[in-house]
């Protein structure tokens, strides 16, 4: 049911080749931002134009695609991107983390550990971790080239001095392969440890900022911290109202106008799987 | 005396104007050297060339025997964070105005790999007290500090990693006289306490007399006279130095 008049996966072959070259460079230098000629895509900036171009370039006819938005498979962004690739590439899609070969994600890493046969594609709004700290891009590039990252620690110091703890709860800066400071995209800090030595290839695409970067499989990824203020993955101290998980990342929902609230798993597929296996849910 | 910094035959032209015309200078360990002269005489240019921030047309600069001008950017930055310090005339150029006083002092420590928050903070507090800033203001932003305090904060931020050689570009410029006096007093005390070598650029003869062991007088890019501070200021040989010394207002 592929739409007529489009090349496989929407982008023309020359563009895909250009993006693949950028991806290869990115994999060769883990955490380093590679510029690429981002194309206009049929969705607005901020909706995943970078991720969708990376996915389009690595997609093959045999691939099974899963798209998540804040952990959920059934939100507008996820549904639209999945339908887009069904139409322009005719590939199979899935909600199950274990069945997908490519997972495009906005702001979450699935709870279920990924394997060597999978690729995780992140949508990145702002690839530069030093954005807001150093206004000049020429200078941030120099900082990366010289690995002169004292500035990022100054930011963390300021957080502790003012608030008593490091206040970054998402987009928490990481050091990749002990060389490049990298923005993990706005995933919760809770997900940062999953990036460390992950079996799957991780690709990051920023469409508006025209940058691609990557973390190859089994690469050390360390969240920055202080010895006496160690990094801690933050999670709401509740159990999922549906599946009862005490280990997954939770979303807070407002259930009525009287201040009622509930916490449920942000990863809908993980939650679903646990509901179908009630024994596991009992803990 | 072991030689820290050694420059020979420095030439630099801005168009037709010779900013540096065959300048040579030595700085030994523990020595305070002042470069005096009127505006446009090439003082600040010399300082920037010596600190490796600007390339001369010809000449050599050596630090502990190593070639400063041939260093890579990475090596120069490393030196700037460890062995060297630079105090700017305007504290806004040397401080991060949006970062608290403690963060400003701690930045050099963190850039060198300090990763213990408590230690960094204790060190920052100790340094604030050393430069006579109330330790309770550690979390205040420099923009809420007075000009004199900002300058003292800049000095604390520079000296926290105990550099060997500090470049100072008119550190007392733009401050009123009583604040200047306190700042000079503070710099003098710290220099002796830490055994720093300092290369200070100033047009203030009184500041030079107070701080410096040795003086170089510059005019139109040339060093016209140099020697021990008291010798140069009490018995100036060159007509220009005589003019400079005689034009100091007696209080």
Short mmCIF file of C-alpha atoms in Angstrom, two decimals:
data_model
loop_
_atom_site.label_atom_id
_atom_site.label_comp_id
_atom_site.label_asym_id
_atom_site.label_seq_id
_atom_site.Cartn_x
_atom_site.Cartn_y
_atom_site.Cartn_z
CA UNK A 1 0.00 0.00 0.00
CA UNK A 2 2.96 2.30 -0.64
CA UNK A 3 1.98 5.75 -1.88
CA UNK A 4 2.78 6.16 -5.58
CA UNK A 5 5.09 8.96 -6.64
CA UNK A 6 7.42 8.75 -3.66
CA UNK A 7 10.83 7.14 -3.45
CA UNK A 8 11.09 4.38 -0.85
CA UNK A 9 10.96 6.05 2.61
CA UNK A 10 10.20 9.51 1.16
CA UNK A 11 13.77 10.87 0.79
CA UNK A 12 15.55 10.56 -2.55
CA UNK A 13 18.54 8.21 -2.71
CA UNK A 14 21.17 10.99 -2.92
CA UNK A 15 19.83 12.59 0.26
CA UNK A 16 19.82 9.24 2.06
CA UNK A 17 23.40 8.67 1.00
CA UNK A 18 24.38 12.09 2.39
CA UNK A 19 22.66 11.33 5.70
CA UNK A 20 24.22 7.86 5.87
CA UNK A 21 27.65 9.42 5.40
CA UNK A 22 26.93 11.73 8.34
CA UNK A 23 25.75 8.73 10.39
CA UNK A 24 28.93 6.79 9.61
CA UNK A 25 31.05 9.73 10.72
CA UNK A 26 28.96 10.08 13.86
CA UNK A 27 29.40 6.40 14.73
CA UNK A 28 33.15 6.71 14.15
CA UNK A 29 33.41 9.59 16.67
CA UNK A 30 30.97 8.75 19.48
CA UNK A 31 29.20 11.81 20.85
CA UNK A 32 30.60 14.22 18.26
CA UNK A 33 28.03 16.36 16.41
CA UNK A 34 28.21 15.97 12.62
CA UNK A 35 26.57 18.66 10.47
CA UNK A 36 24.30 17.43 7.68
CA UNK A 37 22.00 19.02 5.10
CA UNK A 38 18.65 18.54 6.78
CA UNK A 39 15.72 18.56 4.33
CA UNK A 40 12.28 19.99 4.70
CA UNK A 41 10.04 17.22 5.91
CA UNK A 42 6.25 17.08 5.80
CA UNK A 43 5.96 17.83 9.50
CA UNK A 44 6.89 20.90 11.55
CA UNK A 45 10.20 21.48 13.29
CA UNK A 46 10.03 20.17 16.83
CA UNK A 47 7.95 17.17 15.77
CA UNK A 48 10.92 15.00 14.93
CA UNK A 49 12.25 16.17 11.55
CA UNK A 50 15.75 15.05 12.54
CA UNK A 51 14.71 11.64 13.79
CA UNK A 52 12.47 11.00 10.79
CA UNK A 53 15.31 11.74 8.34
CA UNK A 54 17.67 9.39 10.20
CA UNK A 55 14.98 6.68 10.23
CA UNK A 56 14.25 7.20 6.51
CA UNK A 57 17.95 6.80 5.67
CA UNK A 58 18.49 3.54 7.56
CA UNK A 59 15.13 1.95 6.81
CA UNK A 60 15.03 -1.20 4.65
CA UNK A 61 11.96 -3.07 3.33
CA UNK A 62 12.41 -5.83 5.95
CA UNK A 63 12.52 -3.46 8.92
CA UNK A 64 9.85 -3.32 11.58
CA UNK A 65 9.34 0.16 12.96
CA UNK A 66 8.18 1.26 16.38
CA UNK A 67 7.66 4.94 17.17
CA UNK A 68 7.18 6.28 20.68
CA UNK A 69 6.42 9.74 21.95
CA UNK A 70 7.16 10.22 25.67
CA UNK A 71 7.06 6.44 25.99
CA UNK A 72 3.61 6.06 24.42
CA UNK A 73 2.82 4.33 21.12
CA UNK A 74 -0.60 5.90 20.73
CA UNK A 75 0.03 9.66 20.87
CA UNK A 76 -0.34 11.93 17.83
CA UNK A 77 3.34 12.23 17.03
CA UNK A 78 3.98 8.49 17.25
CA UNK A 79 0.87 7.53 15.28
CA UNK A 80 1.59 10.09 12.54
CA UNK A 81 5.21 9.07 12.02
CA UNK A 82 4.31 5.37 12.01
CA UNK A 83 1.56 5.99 9.43
CA UNK A 84 3.93 8.15 7.37
CA UNK A 85 6.44 5.32 7.01
CA UNK A 86 3.73 2.79 6.31
CA UNK A 87 2.58 4.96 3.42
CA UNK A 88 5.93 5.96 1.92
CA UNK A 89 7.90 2.77 2.60
CA UNK A 90 5.26 0.08 3.02
CA UNK A 91 7.10 -1.37 5.99
CA UNK A 92 5.61 -3.20 8.95
CA UNK A 93 5.10 -1.37 12.23
CA UNK A 94 4.68 -2.63 15.76
CA UNK A 95 4.00 -1.46 19.29
CA UNK A 96 6.06 -4.25 20.86
CA UNK A 97 9.58 -3.17 21.81
CA UNK A 98 10.95 -6.69 21.37
CA UNK A 99 9.66 -7.05 17.79
CA UNK A 100 10.96 -3.77 16.38
CA UNK A 101 14.23 -3.50 14.47
CA UNK A 102 14.18 0.31 14.47
CA UNK A 103 12.68 2.37 17.29
CA UNK A 104 12.27 6.09 16.76
CA UNK A 105 11.76 7.84 20.06
CA UNK A 106 10.87 11.20 21.40
CA UNK A 107 12.10 11.75 24.96
CA UNK A 108 12.19 8.18 26.33
CA UNK A 109 14.18 4.95 26.17
CA UNK A 110 11.99 1.82 26.36
CA UNK A 111 12.01 -0.02 29.70
CA UNK A 112 12.76 -3.34 28.04
CA UNK A 113 16.52 -3.72 27.39
CA UNK A 114 17.36 -3.38 23.69
CA UNK A 115 19.41 -5.89 21.72
CA UNK A 116 22.24 -5.81 19.19
CA UNK A 117 19.69 -6.24 16.39
CA UNK A 118 17.93 -2.99 17.18
CA UNK A 119 18.62 0.66 16.43
CA UNK A 120 17.29 3.47 18.61
CA UNK A 121 16.72 6.80 16.81
CA UNK A 122 16.28 9.87 19.00
CA UNK A 123 14.53 13.08 18.02
CA UNK A 124 16.70 15.94 19.26
CA UNK A 125 15.55 19.54 19.59
CA UNK A 126 18.90 20.99 20.74
CA UNK A 127 22.05 18.94 20.13
CA UNK A 128 24.45 21.36 21.84
CA UNK A 129 24.82 20.54 25.56
CA UNK A 130 26.56 23.88 26.18
CA UNK A 131 23.65 25.83 24.70
CA UNK A 132 22.61 28.49 27.26
CA UNK A 133 26.08 28.39 28.83
CA UNK A 134 28.13 29.65 25.90
CA UNK A 135 26.26 31.72 23.31
CA UNK A 136 28.88 31.43 20.54
CA UNK A 137 28.80 28.28 18.42
CA UNK A 138 32.39 28.85 17.31
CA UNK A 139 33.41 28.79 20.97
CA UNK A 140 31.36 25.68 21.85
CA UNK A 141 33.01 23.85 18.94
CA UNK A 142 36.41 24.90 20.30
CA UNK A 143 35.40 23.69 23.77
CA UNK A 144 34.43 20.30 22.32
CA UNK A 145 37.64 20.11 20.28
CA UNK A 146 39.76 20.77 23.36
CA UNK A 147 37.52 18.81 25.76
CA UNK A 148 37.56 21.91 27.96
CA UNK A 149 34.38 21.10 29.87
CA UNK A 150 34.83 22.98 33.18
CA UNK A 151 31.91 25.20 32.18
CA UNK A 152 29.36 22.37 32.33
CA UNK A 153 30.45 21.57 35.87
CA UNK A 154 30.03 25.24 36.78
CA UNK A 155 26.39 24.89 35.75
CA UNK A 156 25.96 21.82 37.97
CA UNK A 157 27.78 23.61 40.81
CA UNK A 158 25.34 26.51 40.49
CA UNK A 159 22.39 24.14 40.78
CA UNK A 160 23.69 22.60 43.99
CA UNK A 161 24.62 26.01 45.44
CA UNK A 162 21.15 27.41 44.80
CA UNK A 163 18.87 24.42 45.19
CA UNK A 164 20.86 21.87 47.14
CA UNK A 165 20.83 19.32 44.32
CA UNK A 166 21.40 19.09 40.58
CA UNK A 167 18.11 20.33 39.20
CA UNK A 168 18.37 18.92 35.69
CA UNK A 169 15.69 16.24 35.54
CA UNK A 170 15.83 15.72 31.76
CA UNK A 171 18.41 16.32 29.03
CA UNK A 172 21.00 15.57 31.70
CA UNK A 173 24.50 16.00 30.19
CA UNK A 174 26.57 12.88 29.62
CA UNK A 175 30.19 12.16 28.77
CA UNK A 176 30.46 9.69 25.90
CA UNK A 177 33.46 7.37 25.76
CA UNK A 178 35.19 9.76 28.23
CA UNK A 179 35.73 12.23 25.41
CA UNK A 180 32.70 14.17 24.15
CA UNK A 181 30.11 15.96 26.23
CA UNK A 182 26.73 15.09 24.74
CA UNK A 183 23.11 16.05 25.13
CA UNK A 184 21.09 12.83 25.46
CA UNK A 185 18.05 14.70 24.03
CA UNK A 186 15.28 15.50 26.51
CA UNK A 187 14.98 11.99 27.96
CA UNK A 188 14.47 11.91 31.73
CA UNK A 189 17.66 11.57 33.76
CA UNK A 190 16.09 8.25 34.83
CA UNK A 191 16.90 6.86 31.37
CA UNK A 192 20.54 8.02 31.30
CA UNK A 193 21.97 4.80 32.83
CA UNK A 194 20.31 2.78 30.03
CA UNK A 195 22.56 4.50 27.48
CA UNK A 196 25.67 3.15 29.18
CA UNK A 197 27.02 0.07 27.36
CA UNK A 198 23.72 -0.32 25.50
CA UNK A 199 23.69 -3.25 23.06
CA UNK A 200 21.73 -1.30 20.43
CA UNK A 201 23.12 1.43 18.17
CA UNK A 202 21.87 4.86 19.25
CA UNK A 203 21.46 7.58 16.60
CA UNK A 204 20.48 11.17 17.30
CA UNK A 205 18.99 13.49 14.69
CA UNK A 206 18.37 17.23 15.09
CA UNK A 207 16.53 18.54 12.02
CA UNK A 208 16.32 22.25 12.69
CA UNK A 209 19.86 22.39 14.06
CA UNK A 210 21.09 20.10 11.23
CA UNK A 211 23.22 17.82 13.40
CA UNK A 212 23.56 14.06 13.70
CA UNK A 213 25.45 12.25 16.44
CA UNK A 214 25.64 8.69 17.67
CA UNK A 215 26.57 6.30 20.44
CA UNK A 216 27.78 2.96 19.02
CA UNK A 217 26.85 -0.28 20.83
CA UNK A 218 28.68 -0.99 24.09
CA UNK A 219 30.05 2.53 24.55
CA UNK A 220 30.55 3.99 28.03
CA UNK A 221 28.14 6.84 28.72
CA UNK A 222 28.60 8.62 32.06
CA UNK A 223 26.26 11.20 33.57
CA UNK A 224 28.21 14.15 34.93
CA UNK A 225 28.16 14.63 38.71
CA UNK A 226 30.20 15.49 41.79
CA UNK A 227 31.81 12.93 44.10
CA UNK A 228 29.74 14.16 47.05
CA UNK A 229 26.61 14.78 44.93
CA UNK A 230 26.42 11.65 42.79
CA UNK A 231 24.08 11.38 39.82
CA UNK A 232 20.72 9.88 40.76
CA UNK A 233 18.07 8.79 38.33
CA UNK A 234 14.85 10.42 39.50
CA UNK A 235 11.57 8.51 39.54
CA UNK A 236 8.21 9.29 41.18
CA UNK A 237 8.10 7.15 44.36
CA UNK A 238 4.89 5.30 43.46
CA UNK A 239 3.69 2.13 41.81
CA UNK A 240 1.97 2.17 38.40
CA UNK A 241 -1.80 2.43 38.94
CA UNK A 242 -2.41 -0.07 36.13
CA UNK A 243 0.36 -2.68 36.20
CA UNK A 244 1.82 -2.01 39.66
CA UNK A 245 5.43 -1.60 38.50
CA UNK A 246 7.74 -0.02 41.03
CA UNK A 247 10.71 0.18 38.73
CA UNK A 248 9.42 1.83 35.55
CA UNK A 249 9.35 5.54 34.83
CA UNK A 250 5.94 7.01 35.71
CA UNK A 251 3.76 9.78 34.28
CA UNK A 252 1.53 11.73 36.62
CA UNK A 253 -2.06 12.09 35.46
CA UNK A 254 -4.69 14.42 36.83
CA UNK A 255 -7.85 12.36 37.07
CA UNK A 256 -10.48 14.91 38.15
CA UNK A 257 -10.98 18.53 39.19
CA UNK A 258 -10.72 17.70 42.92
CA UNK A 259 -6.95 17.21 42.86
CA UNK A 260 -7.14 13.49 42.16
CA UNK A 261 -4.03 12.07 40.53
CA UNK A 262 -2.67 8.77 39.36
CA UNK A 263 0.75 7.52 38.34
CA UNK A 264 1.03 5.21 35.37
CA UNK A 265 3.89 3.80 33.32
CA UNK A 266 5.14 6.17 30.65
CA UNK A 267 6.17 3.17 28.50
CA UNK A 268 2.76 1.93 27.30
CA UNK A 269 4.10 -1.26 25.70
CA UNK A 270 5.92 -2.25 28.91
CA UNK A 271 2.73 -1.62 30.93
CA UNK A 272 0.63 -3.63 28.47
CA UNK A 273 3.02 -6.56 28.59
CA UNK A 274 2.89 -6.61 32.39
CA UNK A 275 -0.91 -6.53 32.41
CA UNK A 276 -0.94 -9.57 30.12
CA UNK A 277 1.41 -11.43 32.45
CA UNK A 278 -0.36 -10.90 35.80
CA UNK A 279 2.05 -13.13 37.67
CA UNK A 280 4.90 -10.72 37.11
CA UNK A 281 2.76 -7.78 38.15
CA UNK A 282 2.21 -9.25 41.60
CA UNK A 283 5.95 -8.82 42.41
CA UNK B 1 67.20 33.62 39.93
CA UNK B 2 65.50 31.18 37.61
CA UNK B 3 63.94 32.68 34.55
CA UNK B 4 60.22 32.13 33.97
CA UNK B 5 59.43 34.22 30.96
CA UNK B 6 61.88 35.42 28.38
CA UNK B 7 61.04 37.47 25.29
CA UNK B 8 63.46 38.69 22.64
CA UNK B 9 63.22 40.95 19.61
CA UNK B 10 59.45 41.38 19.55
CA UNK B 11 58.14 43.38 16.61
CA UNK B 12 54.52 44.06 15.81
CA UNK B 13 53.07 46.65 13.47
CA UNK B 14 49.47 47.79 13.23
CA UNK B 15 49.57 49.27 9.72
CA UNK B 16 52.23 51.97 9.80
CA UNK B 17 52.28 52.17 13.60
CA UNK B 18 54.88 50.12 15.43
CA UNK B 19 53.11 48.78 18.53
CA UNK B 20 56.19 46.78 19.48
CA UNK B 21 59.60 47.78 18.21
CA UNK B 22 62.34 45.35 19.21
CA UNK B 23 61.09 44.70 22.75
CA UNK B 24 62.91 42.30 25.07
CA UNK B 25 61.79 41.39 28.59
CA UNK B 26 62.65 38.85 31.29
CA UNK B 27 60.57 37.82 34.29
CA UNK B 28 62.19 35.72 37.00
CA UNK B 29 60.44 33.54 39.55
CA UNK B 30 58.95 35.57 42.40
CA UNK B 31 59.51 38.87 40.66
CA UNK B 32 56.99 41.66 40.09
CA UNK B 33 57.65 43.59 36.90
CA UNK B 34 55.67 46.68 35.97
CA UNK B 35 55.28 47.99 32.44
CA UNK B 36 54.47 51.69 32.52
CA UNK B 37 53.85 54.23 29.80
CA UNK B 38 51.11 56.43 28.45
CA UNK B 39 48.11 55.26 26.46
CA UNK B 40 49.05 53.83 23.09
CA UNK B 41 52.64 53.09 24.05
CA UNK B 42 52.18 49.36 23.44
CA UNK B 43 51.87 48.16 27.05
CA UNK B 44 48.75 46.09 26.67
CA UNK B 45 49.85 44.78 23.27
CA UNK B 46 53.08 43.57 24.86
CA UNK B 47 51.13 41.85 27.63
CA UNK B 48 48.86 40.10 25.14
CA UNK B 49 51.80 38.96 23.03
CA UNK B 50 53.60 37.60 26.08
CA UNK B 51 50.47 35.73 27.18
CA UNK B 52 50.26 34.14 23.73
CA UNK B 53 46.95 35.83 22.93
CA UNK B 54 48.37 37.72 19.97
CA UNK B 55 51.09 36.77 17.52
CA UNK B 56 53.95 39.24 16.92
CA UNK B 57 55.40 39.84 13.45
CA UNK B 58 58.73 38.51 14.68
CA UNK B 59 60.51 37.65 17.91
CA UNK B 60 60.40 34.86 20.47
CA UNK B 61 58.59 34.31 23.77
CA UNK B 62 59.72 31.44 25.98
CA UNK B 63 58.11 30.21 29.20
CA UNK B 64 60.38 27.92 31.24
CA UNK B 65 62.30 27.33 28.04
CA UNK B 66 59.20 26.33 26.02
CA UNK B 67 58.15 28.31 22.97
CA UNK B 68 54.91 30.17 23.81
CA UNK B 69 54.14 31.35 20.28
CA UNK B 70 54.48 27.88 18.80
CA UNK B 71 52.10 26.25 21.28
CA UNK B 72 48.87 24.71 20.12
CA UNK B 73 45.61 26.23 21.30
CA UNK B 74 45.12 23.26 23.66
CA UNK B 75 48.55 23.70 25.26
CA UNK B 76 48.06 27.44 25.61
CA UNK B 77 44.68 26.97 27.31
CA UNK B 78 46.14 24.37 29.62
CA UNK B 79 48.91 26.79 30.62
CA UNK B 80 46.33 29.55 31.06
CA UNK B 81 44.40 27.32 33.48
CA UNK B 82 47.36 26.02 35.45
CA UNK B 83 50.61 28.01 35.54
CA UNK B 84 49.25 31.32 34.34
CA UNK B 85 46.56 33.76 35.32
CA UNK B 86 45.20 36.84 33.60
CA UNK B 87 43.54 39.70 35.46
CA UNK B 88 41.63 41.96 33.11
CA UNK B 89 41.21 45.68 33.52
CA UNK B 90 37.46 45.32 33.39
CA UNK B 91 36.25 42.58 35.75
CA UNK B 92 33.40 41.90 33.35
CA UNK B 93 35.94 40.46 30.90
CA UNK B 94 37.37 38.09 33.48
CA UNK B 95 34.24 37.03 35.38
CA UNK B 96 31.12 35.15 34.41
CA UNK B 97 28.52 37.70 35.38
CA UNK B 98 25.65 35.21 35.37
CA UNK B 99 27.39 32.73 37.68
CA UNK B 100 27.62 33.09 41.46
CA UNK B 101 30.82 34.23 43.18
CA UNK B 102 31.49 30.67 44.35
CA UNK B 103 31.03 29.29 40.84
CA UNK B 104 33.40 31.91 39.47
CA UNK B 105 36.12 30.98 41.93
CA UNK B 106 35.45 27.26 41.45
CA UNK B 107 35.53 27.26 37.64
CA UNK B 108 39.29 26.94 37.33
CA UNK B 109 39.30 24.16 39.92
CA UNK B 110 36.60 22.27 38.04
CA UNK B 111 38.36 22.84 34.72
CA UNK B 112 41.38 21.12 36.26
CA UNK B 113 39.28 18.16 37.31
CA UNK B 114 38.07 18.96 40.86
CA UNK B 115 34.87 16.92 41.26
CA UNK B 116 34.10 17.24 44.97
CA UNK B 117 31.46 19.90 45.54
CA UNK B 118 32.20 20.36 49.25
CA UNK B 119 35.92 20.86 48.69
CA UNK B 120 35.36 23.27 45.82
CA UNK B 121 33.00 25.28 47.98
CA UNK B 122 35.33 25.35 50.97
CA UNK B 123 38.16 26.49 48.74
CA UNK B 124 35.94 29.20 47.23
CA UNK B 125 34.91 30.42 50.71
CA UNK B 126 38.51 30.55 51.87
CA UNK B 127 39.47 32.57 48.81
CA UNK B 128 36.60 35.01 49.20
CA UNK B 129 37.77 35.70 52.74
CA UNK B 130 41.32 36.09 51.53
CA UNK B 131 40.26 38.84 49.16
CA UNK B 132 38.11 40.43 51.88
CA UNK B 133 34.70 39.44 50.53
CA UNK B 134 32.21 38.20 53.11
CA UNK B 135 31.93 34.41 52.69
CA UNK B 136 28.15 34.75 53.18
CA UNK B 137 28.02 36.31 49.69
CA UNK B 138 29.31 33.15 48.03
CA UNK B 139 26.01 32.56 46.20
CA UNK B 140 25.51 36.16 45.06
CA UNK B 141 26.00 37.14 41.46
CA UNK B 142 29.00 39.37 40.64
CA UNK B 143 26.71 41.91 39.05
CA UNK B 144 25.43 42.73 42.54
CA UNK B 145 29.00 43.46 43.71
CA UNK B 146 30.69 46.84 43.71
CA UNK B 147 33.48 47.52 41.21
CA UNK B 148 36.20 46.95 43.80
CA UNK B 149 34.62 43.70 44.96
CA UNK B 150 34.32 42.48 41.37
CA UNK B 151 38.00 43.14 40.84
CA UNK B 152 38.88 41.30 44.06
CA UNK B 153 36.66 38.42 42.99
CA UNK B 154 38.48 38.28 39.67
CA UNK B 155 41.77 38.07 41.54
CA UNK B 156 40.46 35.25 43.76
CA UNK B 157 39.21 33.39 40.67
CA UNK B 158 42.61 33.74 39.03
CA UNK B 159 44.74 32.82 42.03
CA UNK B 160 42.69 29.84 43.26
CA UNK B 161 44.75 27.37 41.24
CA UNK B 162 47.98 28.98 42.50
CA UNK B 163 49.48 30.04 39.20
CA UNK B 164 53.19 30.79 38.92
CA UNK B 165 52.87 33.81 36.66
CA UNK B 166 50.03 36.32 36.64
CA UNK B 167 49.45 38.91 33.93
CA UNK B 168 47.58 41.99 35.17
CA UNK B 169 46.23 44.60 32.79
CA UNK B 170 45.55 47.83 34.72
CA UNK B 171 43.95 46.01 37.67
CA UNK B 172 43.19 49.27 39.44
CA UNK B 173 41.75 51.08 36.43
CA UNK B 174 38.30 52.56 36.85
CA UNK B 175 38.28 52.33 40.66
CA UNK B 176 38.24 55.28 43.03
CA UNK B 177 41.39 56.16 44.94
CA UNK B 178 40.63 54.61 48.33
CA UNK B 179 39.44 51.37 46.71
CA UNK B 180 42.57 51.36 44.57
CA UNK B 181 44.75 51.65 47.65
CA UNK B 182 43.08 48.68 49.34
CA UNK B 183 43.30 46.60 46.20
CA UNK B 184 46.99 47.36 45.77
CA UNK B 185 47.59 46.46 49.37
CA UNK B 186 45.76 43.18 48.85
CA UNK B 187 47.64 42.33 45.67
CA UNK B 188 50.95 43.09 47.38
CA UNK B 189 50.10 40.85 50.33
CA UNK B 190 48.98 37.95 48.09
CA UNK B 191 51.99 38.24 45.82
CA UNK B 192 54.37 37.94 48.76
CA UNK B 193 52.38 35.24 50.48
CA UNK B 194 52.14 33.02 47.39
CA UNK B 195 55.51 33.94 45.91
CA UNK B 196 53.88 34.86 42.59
CA UNK B 197 55.60 36.33 39.59
CA UNK B 198 53.54 39.19 38.25
CA UNK B 199 53.71 41.16 35.05
CA UNK B 200 51.59 44.22 35.62
CA UNK B 201 50.66 46.86 33.07
CA UNK B 202 49.75 50.22 34.52
CA UNK B 203 49.86 53.91 33.78
CA UNK B 204 49.76 54.60 37.50
CA UNK B 205 53.33 55.30 38.64
CA UNK B 206 52.32 55.11 42.30
CA UNK B 207 50.89 51.61 41.84
CA UNK B 208 54.07 50.55 40.09
CA UNK B 209 56.19 51.92 42.94
CA UNK B 210 54.12 50.08 45.52
CA UNK B 211 54.10 46.69 43.81
CA UNK B 212 56.97 46.30 41.43
CA UNK B 213 60.53 45.14 41.92
CA UNK B 214 61.44 46.23 38.44
CA UNK B 215 60.02 48.71 35.95
CA UNK B 216 60.02 48.94 32.18
CA UNK B 217 59.09 52.27 30.65
CA UNK B 218 57.54 52.04 27.20
CA UNK B 219 57.05 54.71 24.60
CA UNK B 220 55.94 54.25 21.00
CA UNK B 221 56.50 50.53 21.16
CA UNK B 222 60.01 50.72 22.55
CA UNK B 223 61.37 50.09 26.02
CA UNK B 224 63.12 53.38 26.69
CA UNK B 225 64.30 52.64 30.19
CA UNK B 226 64.29 49.75 32.63
CA UNK B 227 65.73 48.99 36.02
CA UNK B 228 64.90 48.59 39.70
CA UNK B 229 61.75 50.49 40.60
CA UNK B 230 63.32 52.92 43.01
CA UNK B 231 66.22 53.61 40.69
CA UNK B 232 64.00 54.36 37.72
CA UNK B 233 61.51 56.48 39.61
CA UNK B 234 64.01 58.38 41.81
CA UNK B 235 66.70 58.84 39.22
CA UNK B 236 65.06 58.69 35.78
CA UNK B 237 67.61 58.80 32.96
CA UNK B 238 65.53 59.03 29.81
CA UNK B 239 63.81 62.36 29.11
CA UNK B 240 60.48 60.61 28.66
CA UNK B 241 60.75 58.86 32.02
CA UNK B 242 61.65 62.19 33.61
CA UNK B 243 58.53 63.70 32.11
CA UNK B 244 56.41 60.75 33.26
CA UNK B 245 57.72 60.88 36.83
CA UNK B 246 57.42 64.66 37.09
CA UNK B 247 53.82 64.60 35.86
CA UNK B 248 52.64 62.52 38.85
CA UNK B 249 50.40 64.72 40.98
CA UNK B 250 51.56 65.08 44.55
CA UNK B 251 48.72 64.57 46.97
#
